[in-house]
Coordinates of C-alpha atoms and ligand atoms in Angstrom, one line a residue:
M1 CA -26.2 10.5 -14.1
D2 CA -25.1 7.3 -15.6
S3 CA -28.6 6.7 -17.0
I4 CA -28.3 10.0 -18.9
K5 CA -24.8 9.1 -20.1
L6 CA -26.3 5.8 -21.4
N7 CA -29.0 7.7 -23.3
I8 CA -26.4 9.9 -24.9
A9 CA -24.3 6.9 -25.8
E10 CA -27.2 5.1 -27.4
A11 CA -28.2 8.2 -29.4
I12 CA -24.6 8.7 -30.7
A13 CA -24.2 5.0 -31.4
K14 CA -27.3 5.0 -33.5
V15 CA -26.0 8.0 -35.6
L16 CA -22.6 6.5 -36.0
E17 CA -23.7 2.9 -36.3
K18 CA -21.4 1.9 -33.5
E19 CA -21.7 -0.3 -30.4
T20 CA -23.2 1.6 -27.4
D21 CA -20.6 0.3 -25.0
E22 CA -17.8 1.6 -27.1
V23 CA -19.3 5.1 -27.3
F24 CA -20.2 5.0 -23.6
A25 CA -16.6 4.3 -22.7
A26 CA -15.4 7.2 -24.8
I27 CA -17.6 9.8 -23.2
E28 CA -15.7 12.1 -20.8
T29 CA -16.6 14.4 -17.9
P30 CA -15.5 17.9 -18.7
K31 CA -13.2 19.4 -16.0
D32 CA -15.2 22.7 -16.2
S33 CA -18.9 22.3 -15.6
K34 CA -19.5 25.3 -17.9
M35 CA -18.6 22.9 -20.7
G36 CA -21.5 20.7 -19.8
D37 CA -21.8 17.4 -17.9
F38 CA -20.6 15.0 -20.6
A39 CA -18.4 15.4 -23.6
Y40 CA -17.9 13.1 -26.6
P41 CA -14.6 13.7 -28.4
C42 CA -14.7 13.4 -32.2
F43 CA -10.9 13.5 -32.9
K44 CA -10.5 9.8 -33.5
L45 CA -13.3 9.8 -36.0
A46 CA -11.4 12.4 -38.2
S47 CA -9.4 9.8 -39.9
V48 CA -12.4 7.5 -40.5
F49 CA -14.6 10.2 -42.0
K50 CA -11.8 12.2 -43.5
K51 CA -13.3 15.4 -42.1
A52 CA -12.3 17.9 -39.4
P53 CA -13.5 16.9 -35.9
V54 CA -15.7 20.0 -35.6
M55 CA -17.5 19.1 -38.7
I56 CA -18.1 15.6 -37.5
A57 CA -19.4 16.9 -34.2
N58 CA -21.8 19.2 -36.0
N59 CA -23.0 16.4 -38.2
I60 CA -23.7 14.2 -35.2
K61 CA -25.5 17.0 -33.5
E62 CA -27.8 17.5 -36.4
K63 CA -28.8 13.9 -36.6
L64 CA -29.1 13.3 -32.9
G65 CA -32.7 14.4 -32.1
D66 CA -33.9 14.7 -28.6
V67 CA -32.0 12.8 -25.9
E68 CA -33.8 12.0 -22.7
G69 CA -32.3 13.8 -19.7
V70 CA -30.3 16.2 -21.9
S71 CA -31.3 19.9 -22.0
K72 CA -28.7 21.3 -24.4
V73 CA -26.0 20.1 -26.8
E74 CA -23.1 22.2 -27.9
V75 CA -20.2 21.8 -30.2
V76 CA -16.9 23.2 -28.9
A77 CA -13.8 22.5 -30.9
G78 CA -13.9 18.8 -31.7
Y79 CA -16.2 18.0 -28.7
L80 CA -19.9 17.4 -28.5
N81 CA -20.9 18.8 -25.1
F82 CA -24.0 17.7 -23.4
F83 CA -25.8 19.5 -20.6
A84 CA -27.8 17.3 -18.3
D85 CA -31.3 18.4 -17.6
N86 CA -31.1 19.4 -13.9
T87 CA -34.7 18.3 -13.2
V88 CA -33.9 14.8 -14.2
V89 CA -30.5 14.8 -12.4
V90 CA -32.0 16.0 -9.2
E91 CA -35.0 13.6 -9.2
T92 CA -33.1 10.5 -10.1
T93 CA -30.0 11.1 -7.9
V94 CA -31.7 12.1 -4.7
K95 CA -34.5 9.6 -5.0
N96 CA -32.0 6.8 -5.9
I97 CA -29.9 7.4 -2.9
L98 CA -32.8 7.6 -0.5
N99 CA -34.0 4.4 -2.0
K100 CA -30.7 2.5 -1.9
K101 CA -29.7 3.9 1.5
D102 CA -26.6 2.1 2.7
A103 CA -26.1 0.6 -0.7
C104 CA -25.9 4.0 -2.4
Y105 CA -22.5 3.2 -3.9
N106 CA -23.1 -0.3 -4.8
L107 CA -22.9 -1.9 -8.2
E108 CA -23.1 -5.4 -9.4
E109 CA -20.2 -5.7 -11.8
G110 CA -18.3 -8.2 -9.6
V111 CA -21.1 -10.7 -9.1
G112 CA -19.9 -14.2 -9.8
K113 CA -16.2 -13.3 -9.6
T114 CA -13.8 -14.0 -6.7
I115 CA -11.0 -11.8 -5.7
C116 CA -8.3 -12.7 -3.1
I117 CA -6.9 -9.8 -1.2
D118 CA -3.6 -10.6 0.6
Y119 CA -3.1 -7.9 3.2
S120 CA -1.7 -7.0 6.7
S121 CA 0.5 -10.2 6.8
P122 CA 2.8 -9.3 9.7
N123 CA 5.8 -11.3 10.5
I124 CA 5.7 -13.2 13.8
A125 CA 8.7 -12.4 16.1
K126 CA 9.5 -9.4 14.0
P127 CA 8.1 -5.9 14.7
F128 CA 4.5 -5.2 13.5
H129 CA 5.8 -2.0 12.0
I130 CA 3.7 0.9 10.8
G131 CA 4.0 -0.3 7.2
H132 CA 1.9 -3.2 8.3
L133 CA -0.7 -0.8 9.5
R134 CA -0.8 0.7 6.0
S135 CA -1.2 -2.7 4.4
T136 CA -4.0 -3.5 7.0
V137 CA -5.8 -0.2 6.4
I138 CA -5.6 -0.1 2.6
G139 CA -6.3 -3.8 2.3
S140 CA -9.4 -3.7 4.5
A141 CA -10.7 -0.7 2.5
L142 CA -10.2 -2.6 -0.8
V143 CA -12.1 -5.6 0.8
K144 CA -15.1 -3.3 1.4
I145 CA -14.9 -1.6 -2.0
Y146 CA -14.8 -4.9 -3.9
K147 CA -17.6 -6.3 -1.8
A148 CA -19.8 -3.2 -2.6
L149 CA -19.1 -4.1 -6.3
G150 CA -20.6 -7.5 -5.7
Y151 CA -17.3 -9.5 -5.7
N152 CA -16.9 -12.5 -3.6
V153 CA -13.9 -11.4 -1.6
V154 CA -11.4 -13.6 0.3
G155 CA -9.4 -11.6 2.8
I156 CA -6.1 -13.4 3.4
N157 CA -3.6 -12.7 6.1
H158 CA -0.4 -14.3 4.7
L159 CA 1.3 -14.4 8.1
G160 CA 5.0 -14.4 8.1
D161 CA 5.0 -17.4 10.4
F162 CA 7.9 -19.3 8.9
G163 CA 11.5 -18.6 8.0
T164 CA 15.0 -18.5 9.6
Q165 CA 13.9 -16.0 12.2
F166 CA 12.1 -18.8 14.0
G167 CA 15.4 -20.7 14.3
Y168 CA 16.7 -17.7 16.2
V169 CA 13.7 -17.0 18.4
I170 CA 13.5 -20.6 19.4
E171 CA 17.2 -20.6 20.3
G172 CA 16.8 -17.4 22.3
Y173 CA 13.8 -18.8 24.0
K174 CA 15.6 -22.0 25.0
R175 CA 18.6 -20.0 26.3
F176 CA 16.9 -17.2 28.3
G177 CA 13.3 -17.0 27.5
Q178 CA 11.8 -19.7 29.7
N179 CA 11.0 -17.3 32.5
I180 CA 9.5 -14.7 30.2
D181 CA 5.7 -14.6 30.5
L182 CA 4.5 -14.7 26.9
T183 CA 0.9 -14.5 27.7
E184 CA 1.2 -10.7 28.0
E185 CA 2.4 -8.7 25.0
P186 CA 3.9 -11.7 23.2
I187 CA 4.6 -9.8 20.0
K188 CA 6.9 -7.3 21.8
K189 CA 8.6 -10.0 23.9
L190 CA 9.3 -12.3 21.0
V191 CA 10.8 -9.3 19.2
E192 CA 13.0 -8.6 22.2
I193 CA 14.1 -12.2 22.3
Y194 CA 14.8 -12.1 18.6
V195 CA 16.8 -8.9 18.9
K196 CA 18.9 -10.1 21.8
I197 CA 19.7 -13.5 20.3
N198 CA 20.8 -11.8 17.1
E199 CA 23.1 -9.6 19.1
M200 CA 24.6 -12.6 20.8
A201 CA 24.9 -14.5 17.5
K202 CA 27.3 -11.7 16.2
E203 CA 29.8 -12.8 18.9
D204 CA 29.0 -16.5 18.8
E205 CA 29.1 -18.5 15.6
A206 CA 27.6 -21.5 17.5
I207 CA 24.3 -19.7 17.9
V208 CA 24.1 -19.2 14.1
E209 CA 24.6 -22.9 13.7
K210 CA 22.0 -23.7 16.3
A211 CA 19.5 -21.3 14.7
R212 CA 20.0 -23.0 11.3
E213 CA 19.5 -26.4 12.9
N214 CA 16.3 -25.3 14.7
F215 CA 14.8 -24.0 11.4
A216 CA 15.8 -27.2 9.6
R217 CA 14.1 -29.2 12.4
L218 CA 11.0 -27.0 12.1
E219 CA 10.8 -27.6 8.3
A220 CA 11.2 -31.3 9.0
G221 CA 8.3 -31.3 11.6
D222 CA 10.4 -32.0 14.7
E223 CA 7.9 -32.3 17.6
E224 CA 9.7 -30.2 20.2
I225 CA 10.4 -27.4 17.8
V226 CA 7.0 -27.4 16.2
A227 CA 5.4 -27.1 19.6
L228 CA 7.4 -24.0 20.4
W229 CA 6.7 -22.5 17.0
S230 CA 3.0 -23.2 17.4
K231 CA 2.9 -21.6 20.9
F232 CA 4.6 -18.4 19.5
R233 CA 2.3 -18.3 16.6
E234 CA -0.9 -18.8 18.6
L235 CA 0.0 -16.2 21.2
S236 CA 1.0 -13.6 18.6
L237 CA -2.1 -14.3 16.6
E238 CA -4.3 -13.7 19.6
E239 CA -2.7 -10.4 20.1
Y240 CA -3.0 -9.5 16.4
K241 CA -6.7 -10.4 16.5
R242 CA -7.3 -8.0 19.4
I243 CA -5.9 -5.2 17.2
Y244 CA -7.9 -6.3 14.2
D245 CA -11.0 -6.3 16.5
I246 CA -10.4 -2.7 17.4
L247 CA -10.1 -1.9 13.8
G248 CA -13.2 -3.9 13.0
I249 CA -11.3 -6.3 10.6
T250 CA -11.8 -10.0 10.1
F251 CA -9.9 -12.3 7.7
D252 CA -11.3 -15.3 5.9
S253 CA -8.0 -17.1 6.1
Y254 CA -4.8 -16.9 8.2
N255 CA -3.0 -19.3 6.0
G256 CA 0.5 -17.9 6.3
E257 CA 3.9 -19.0 5.0
A258 CA 4.1 -22.1 7.2
F259 CA 0.9 -23.4 5.7
Y260 CA 2.8 -23.9 2.5
N261 CA 5.6 -25.9 4.0
D262 CA 4.3 -29.2 2.6
K263 CA 3.1 -27.6 -0.6
M264 CA 6.3 -26.4 -2.0
G265 CA 7.6 -29.7 -3.2
E266 CA 5.0 -29.8 -5.9
V267 CA 6.0 -26.3 -7.1
V268 CA 9.7 -27.3 -7.2
D269 CA 8.7 -30.4 -9.2
M270 CA 6.6 -28.4 -11.6
L271 CA 9.4 -25.9 -12.3
R272 CA 11.9 -28.7 -12.7
D273 CA 9.6 -30.6 -15.1
S274 CA 9.1 -27.4 -17.2
G275 CA 12.8 -27.2 -17.5
K276 CA 12.8 -23.7 -16.0
L277 CA 14.6 -24.6 -12.8
V278 CA 18.4 -24.0 -13.3
P279 CA 21.4 -24.1 -11.0
S280 CA 23.0 -20.8 -10.3
E281 CA 26.0 -20.6 -7.9
G282 CA 24.8 -23.6 -6.0
A283 CA 21.2 -22.4 -5.7
Q284 CA 18.2 -23.3 -7.9
V285 CA 16.6 -20.4 -9.7
V286 CA 14.2 -19.5 -12.5
E287 CA 15.6 -17.1 -15.0
L288 CA 13.2 -14.3 -16.1
E289 CA 12.5 -12.6 -19.3
T290 CA 11.8 -9.2 -17.9
E291 CA 14.0 -9.1 -14.8
K292 CA 17.8 -9.5 -14.5
V293 CA 17.6 -10.9 -11.0
P294 CA 16.3 -14.5 -11.3
C295 CA 13.7 -15.9 -8.9
M296 CA 15.4 -17.9 -6.2
I297 CA 13.5 -21.1 -5.5
L298 CA 16.0 -23.2 -3.4
K299 CA 18.9 -21.7 -1.5
T300 CA 22.4 -23.2 -1.6
N301 CA 21.6 -25.2 1.5
G302 CA 18.5 -26.6 -0.2
S303 CA 16.0 -24.6 1.9
T304 CA 13.0 -22.9 0.3
T305 CA 12.4 -19.1 0.1
Y306 CA 9.8 -16.4 0.6
A307 CA 9.2 -16.7 -3.2
T308 CA 8.8 -20.4 -3.1
R309 CA 6.1 -20.1 -0.5
D310 CA 4.4 -17.4 -2.5
L311 CA 4.4 -19.6 -5.6
A312 CA 2.8 -22.4 -3.6
A313 CA 0.2 -19.9 -2.4
I314 CA -0.6 -18.9 -5.9
L315 CA -1.1 -22.5 -6.9
Y316 CA -3.3 -23.1 -3.8
R317 CA -5.4 -19.9 -4.4
A318 CA -6.0 -20.8 -8.0
R319 CA -7.2 -24.2 -7.1
T320 CA -9.1 -23.3 -4.0
Y321 CA -10.7 -20.0 -4.9
D322 CA -10.5 -20.0 -8.7
Y323 CA -9.8 -16.3 -8.4
T324 CA -10.3 -13.6 -11.1
K325 CA -7.9 -11.3 -9.3
C326 CA -5.4 -11.7 -6.4
L327 CA -4.1 -8.5 -4.9
Y328 CA -1.0 -8.2 -2.7
L329 CA -0.7 -5.2 -0.3
T330 CA 2.9 -4.4 0.6
G331 CA 5.3 -1.5 0.6
Y332 CA 7.0 -0.7 -2.8
E333 CA 10.3 -2.2 -1.5
Q334 CA 8.8 -5.6 -2.5
N335 CA 8.2 -4.6 -6.1
L336 CA 11.0 -6.9 -7.4
H337 CA 9.8 -9.8 -5.4
F338 CA 6.3 -9.6 -6.9
K339 CA 7.6 -9.1 -10.4
Q340 CA 9.6 -12.3 -10.0
I341 CA 6.9 -14.5 -8.6
F342 CA 4.3 -13.3 -11.1
E343 CA 6.5 -14.1 -14.0
T344 CA 7.4 -17.4 -12.5
A345 CA 3.7 -18.2 -11.8
K346 CA 3.1 -18.9 -15.5
Y347 CA 5.1 -22.1 -15.2
I348 CA 2.9 -23.5 -12.5
V349 CA -0.7 -22.3 -13.0
D350 CA -3.0 -22.1 -16.0
E351 CA -2.3 -18.9 -17.9
K352 CA -5.7 -17.5 -17.0
Y353 CA -4.6 -17.0 -13.4
V354 CA -1.6 -14.9 -14.3
P355 CA -2.9 -11.5 -15.4
G356 CA -5.1 -11.3 -12.3
L357 CA -2.0 -11.2 -10.0
V358 CA -1.6 -7.6 -9.0
H359 CA 0.9 -6.1 -6.6
V360 CA -0.6 -3.0 -4.9
P361 CA 2.3 -1.2 -3.5
F362 CA 2.3 1.8 -1.1
G363 CA 4.8 4.4 0.2
M364 CA 6.5 4.7 3.5
V365 CA 5.3 6.3 6.7
L366 CA 7.1 9.5 7.7
G367 CA 6.9 11.6 10.8
P368 CA 5.8 15.2 11.1
G369 CA 7.6 17.4 8.6
G370 CA 8.5 14.4 6.5
K371 CA 11.2 13.2 8.8
K372 CA 11.9 9.5 9.4
L373 CA 9.7 8.1 12.1
S374 CA 11.6 7.6 15.2
T375 CA 11.3 4.1 16.5
R376 CA 10.7 4.4 20.2
K377 CA 12.9 2.9 22.8
G378 CA 12.7 -0.8 22.7
A379 CA 12.4 -2.9 19.7
S380 CA 9.2 -1.6 18.1
T381 CA 6.4 0.9 17.9
T382 CA 3.5 -1.5 18.0
I383 CA 0.4 -0.8 16.1
K384 CA -1.4 -1.0 19.4
D385 CA 0.6 1.9 20.8
V386 CA -0.3 4.0 17.8
I387 CA -4.0 3.3 18.1
D388 CA -4.0 3.9 21.8
E389 CA -2.3 7.2 21.4
A390 CA -4.7 8.3 18.7
I391 CA -7.7 7.4 20.9
E392 CA -6.2 9.2 23.9
K393 CA -5.5 12.3 21.8
A394 CA -9.0 12.3 20.4
K395 CA -10.3 12.1 23.9
Q396 CA -8.4 15.2 24.8
V397 CA -9.7 17.0 21.7
L398 CA -13.2 16.1 22.7
E399 CA -12.7 17.1 26.3
A400 CA -11.5 20.5 25.1
K401 CA -14.9 20.8 23.4
G402 CA -16.6 19.9 26.7
K403 CA -17.4 16.3 25.9
T404 CA -16.7 13.7 28.6
G405 CA -18.3 10.6 30.0
E406 CA -19.0 7.2 28.6
E407 CA -20.4 8.3 25.3
A408 CA -17.5 10.6 24.7
E409 CA -15.3 7.6 25.3
K410 CA -17.0 5.7 22.4
I411 CA -16.8 8.7 20.1
A412 CA -13.1 9.2 20.9
K413 CA -12.5 5.6 19.7
A414 CA -14.4 6.2 16.4
V415 CA -12.7 9.6 15.9
G416 CA -9.2 8.5 17.0
I417 CA -9.1 5.4 14.8
G418 CA -11.0 7.1 12.0
A419 CA -8.4 9.9 11.9
V420 CA -5.5 7.4 11.6
I421 CA -7.3 5.4 8.8
F422 CA -8.4 8.5 7.0
N423 CA -4.9 10.0 7.0
D424 CA -3.5 6.8 5.6
L425 CA -6.1 6.7 2.8
K426 CA -6.0 10.4 1.9
N427 CA -3.4 10.5 -0.8
N428 CA -2.4 8.2 -3.6
R429 CA -1.1 5.1 -1.8
I430 CA 2.3 5.2 -3.5
K431 CA 3.0 8.5 -1.9
D432 CA 4.8 8.5 1.4
E433 CA 2.4 9.2 4.2
I434 CA 3.0 11.9 6.9
F435 CA 2.0 10.6 10.3
D436 CA 1.2 13.5 12.5
L437 CA -1.5 12.8 15.0
D438 CA -2.1 16.4 15.9
E439 CA -2.8 17.3 12.3
M440 CA -5.0 14.3 11.5
L441 CA -7.2 15.0 14.6
K442 CA -8.1 18.5 13.5
F443 CA -11.8 19.1 13.0
E444 CA -11.3 21.3 10.0
G445 CA -9.4 20.7 6.8
E446 CA -9.0 17.3 5.0
T447 CA -9.4 15.1 8.0
G448 CA -11.4 12.1 9.2
P449 CA -13.0 14.1 12.0
Y450 CA -14.1 16.8 9.6
V451 CA -16.0 14.3 7.4
Q452 CA -17.4 12.5 10.5
Y453 CA -18.5 15.8 11.9
T454 CA -20.2 16.8 8.6
Y455 CA -22.1 13.5 8.7
V456 CA -23.1 14.2 12.3
R457 CA -24.3 17.6 11.2
T458 CA -26.6 16.1 8.5
N459 CA -28.0 13.9 11.2
S460 CA -28.7 16.6 13.7
I461 CA -30.4 18.7 11.1
I462 CA -32.8 15.9 10.5
N463 CA -33.3 15.2 14.2
K464 CA -33.9 18.9 14.9
A465 CA -36.4 19.1 12.1
G466 CA -38.1 16.0 13.7
Y467 CA -38.9 14.7 10.2
E468 CA -37.6 11.7 8.3
P469 CA -37.7 12.7 4.6
T470 CA -38.6 10.1 2.0
E471 CA -38.4 9.8 -1.8
A472 CA -41.8 11.5 -2.1
D473 CA -40.3 14.7 -0.7
V474 CA -37.8 15.1 -3.6
K475 CA -39.1 17.8 -5.9
A476 CA -36.7 18.9 -8.6
E477 CA -38.5 22.2 -9.2
L478 CA -37.7 23.2 -5.6
L479 CA -34.0 22.2 -5.5
T480 CA -32.7 24.7 -8.0
A481 CA -30.1 26.8 -6.0
Q482 CA -26.6 26.6 -7.5
E483 CA -25.2 25.0 -4.4
E484 CA -27.9 22.4 -4.5
I485 CA -27.3 21.4 -8.0
E486 CA -23.5 21.2 -7.4
L487 CA -24.0 19.1 -4.4
I488 CA -26.5 16.8 -6.2
K489 CA -24.2 16.3 -9.2
L490 CA -21.5 15.3 -6.9
L491 CA -23.7 12.9 -5.0
A492 CA -24.6 11.3 -8.4
L493 CA -21.0 10.3 -8.8
A494 CA -20.9 7.9 -5.8
P495 CA -21.1 4.6 -7.8
N496 CA -18.5 5.9 -10.4
M497 CA -16.1 6.6 -7.5
L498 CA -16.5 3.1 -6.2
K499 CA -15.7 1.7 -9.7
Q500 CA -12.7 4.0 -10.1
A501 CA -11.4 3.1 -6.6
A502 CA -11.5 -0.5 -7.6
N503 CA -10.1 -0.1 -11.1
E504 CA -7.1 1.7 -9.6
N505 CA -7.0 -0.2 -6.3
E506 CA -7.0 3.2 -4.8
P507 CA -9.2 3.9 -1.8
S508 CA -8.0 7.5 -1.8
V509 CA -10.5 8.0 -4.7
I510 CA -13.3 7.6 -2.1
T511 CA -11.5 9.6 0.6
R512 CA -11.0 12.6 -1.8
Y513 CA -14.6 12.2 -3.0
I514 CA -16.1 12.4 0.5
I515 CA -13.9 15.4 1.3
D516 CA -15.5 17.1 -1.7
V517 CA -19.0 16.1 -0.7
A518 CA -18.4 17.4 2.8
S519 CA -17.2 20.7 1.6
A520 CA -20.0 21.0 -1.0
F521 CA -22.4 20.3 1.8
S522 CA -20.9 23.0 4.0
K523 CA -21.3 25.5 1.2
Y524 CA -24.9 24.4 0.7
Y525 CA -25.6 24.6 4.4
N526 CA -24.1 28.1 4.6
E527 CA -26.0 29.4 1.6
C528 CA -29.4 27.8 1.8
Q529 CA -31.5 27.8 4.9
I530 CA -32.9 24.3 5.4
I531 CA -35.5 24.7 8.0
V532 CA -37.7 27.2 6.1
E533 CA -41.4 28.0 6.6
D534 CA -42.5 26.5 3.3
E535 CA -43.2 22.9 4.0
A536 CA -42.5 21.4 0.6
L537 CA -39.2 23.3 0.3
R538 CA -38.2 22.3 3.8
K539 CA -38.9 18.6 3.1
A540 CA -37.1 18.7 -0.2
R541 CA -34.1 20.2 1.4
L542 CA -34.2 17.7 4.2
A543 CA -34.3 15.0 1.6
L544 CA -31.1 16.3 0.1
V545 CA -29.5 16.5 3.6
K546 CA -30.5 12.9 4.3
A547 CA -29.0 11.8 0.9
T548 CA -25.8 13.6 1.6
G549 CA -25.6 11.8 5.0
Y550 CA -25.9 8.4 3.3
V551 CA -23.1 9.2 0.9
L552 CA -20.8 10.4 3.6
K553 CA -21.6 7.6 6.0
N554 CA -21.2 4.9 3.5
G555 CA -18.1 6.5 2.1
L556 CA -16.5 6.4 5.5
N557 CA -17.6 2.9 6.1
M558 CA -16.1 1.8 2.9
L559 CA -12.8 3.1 4.1
G560 CA -13.2 1.1 7.3
I561 CA -14.2 4.2 9.4
E562 CA -17.1 4.5 11.7
A563 CA -19.6 7.3 11.2
P564 CA -20.7 8.2 14.7
E565 CA -24.3 9.4 15.0
K566 CA -23.3 12.1 17.5
M567 CA -20.1 14.0 18.2
Ligands
LIG601 N1 5.1 -10.8 5.6 C1 5.5 -9.9 4.6 C2 6.2 -8.7 5.1 O1 5.9 -8.3 6.2 C3 4.3 -9.5 3.7 C4 3.6 -10.6 3.0 C5 2.9 -10.1 1.8 N2 2.2 -11.2 1.2 C6 2.7 -12.1 0.4 N3 2.0 -13.1 -0.1 N4 4.0 -12.1 0.1 O2 7.0 -8.1 4.4

């Protein structure tokens, strides 16, 4: 489709003596396909030519001549509407997908550019709450999306492995934790220690003092304290990695907050030298132009903050990765924090690194019916519990369909995890997500299992036919049913969807897209028999089935969801 759009842009550009790129960017896709496949609005030209948009559109139409891949041009109001030649669309789209296979979405616009994606980033000794699951899932999808665009992607887990909470956990561990076996479920146990010592601190001011002292010793590199800290961090990290393994996620860097402990001095010096660091009620802050609340760099007791560490991280990432963009995935409650550090960043890094800093916020997770999620007994709902429950439920759903055994076990994993990820990525990320396992595991409706199942169906059609279609089987004159054309035009959009998902940092663009593809395929499947007598027609239809399979499978993979071959 894009090649036809390019032909149109070139033709119009020639008539108007404009740049092709500019015209290309202005071409829209009409909402209603009756209005054609592409529309060029002439309203903005009215003031230039001092004529009504309709007249301008008519003038362009007269001078246009034949445009390759276009069967009809119409003027409607101030629009020039173009109808793609279906023969060309069918040929190019289906052949192209069969040719590109697993790269059917891919583009190359990011080649030579580096993007850092800072995601997941749980806090050690604090609950890995379900918000971190969102950060993990959305971030990992963006990693895949940008990779498909050709970017060099650096996935960073900015671990919350530093901060006053460590002063407390260390104190708790010293007082009552020595007998606790941290090799099993360390995350949960550390949280329990943290919760308990905090309770005790409410009654006992001495604990608060001790915790402060522990943290100060950690900052200073005290051997005993660092050893404990490092043990807590390592054990927790091992457990996180097991979760990431299940989700199929790896990071390029686990440089967390602690990594910047010895790198903040430089930041403080830079801010001081630029004259931007000012005292405020005993603390040291940077005043901002766009925010009332200044960015706190040093607290009254002289210790650094979450923001100071993030600024050191920006400096480090600019130097180490020379990034074009650096994305941060957190809940929207951190909006202010990111505004503050991004504005402060201009005093420490070259200005070219500032516009690429982007906070990618998301909404909260709510329970069924939009109610607040009940945190279970104990300190946390671990992400592991959530995943285990999803897999268990998927197993039950599959059992009810008569599927058991080892293979069913594997499928249950793909379906259970897939359902959770799909649900998370289904709507605009800024919307609160409803977490309802029963709903997301349904095999019909807008769910992961539905799309996975549709993929499986494309597969089993091919298997049943016992024939692997190839590009040579694509015959435009045979694929003319309305359902076919609709499906093919949708498939043609795959690369555009990838681009849009990246532009908006919005994986839901792809989720919605594959839901549409799945339902267009179901319509096609219901209306057009695929295994027909006529060999050429059968093979052409199988080629379309195969192409649909590629778009569904790779769409799922891009979201971080497995596409099982059987279900
Ligand atoms: N650890 C933080 C939290 O759980 C998220 C960190 C996000 N990344 C960053 N560079 N600040 O809230």
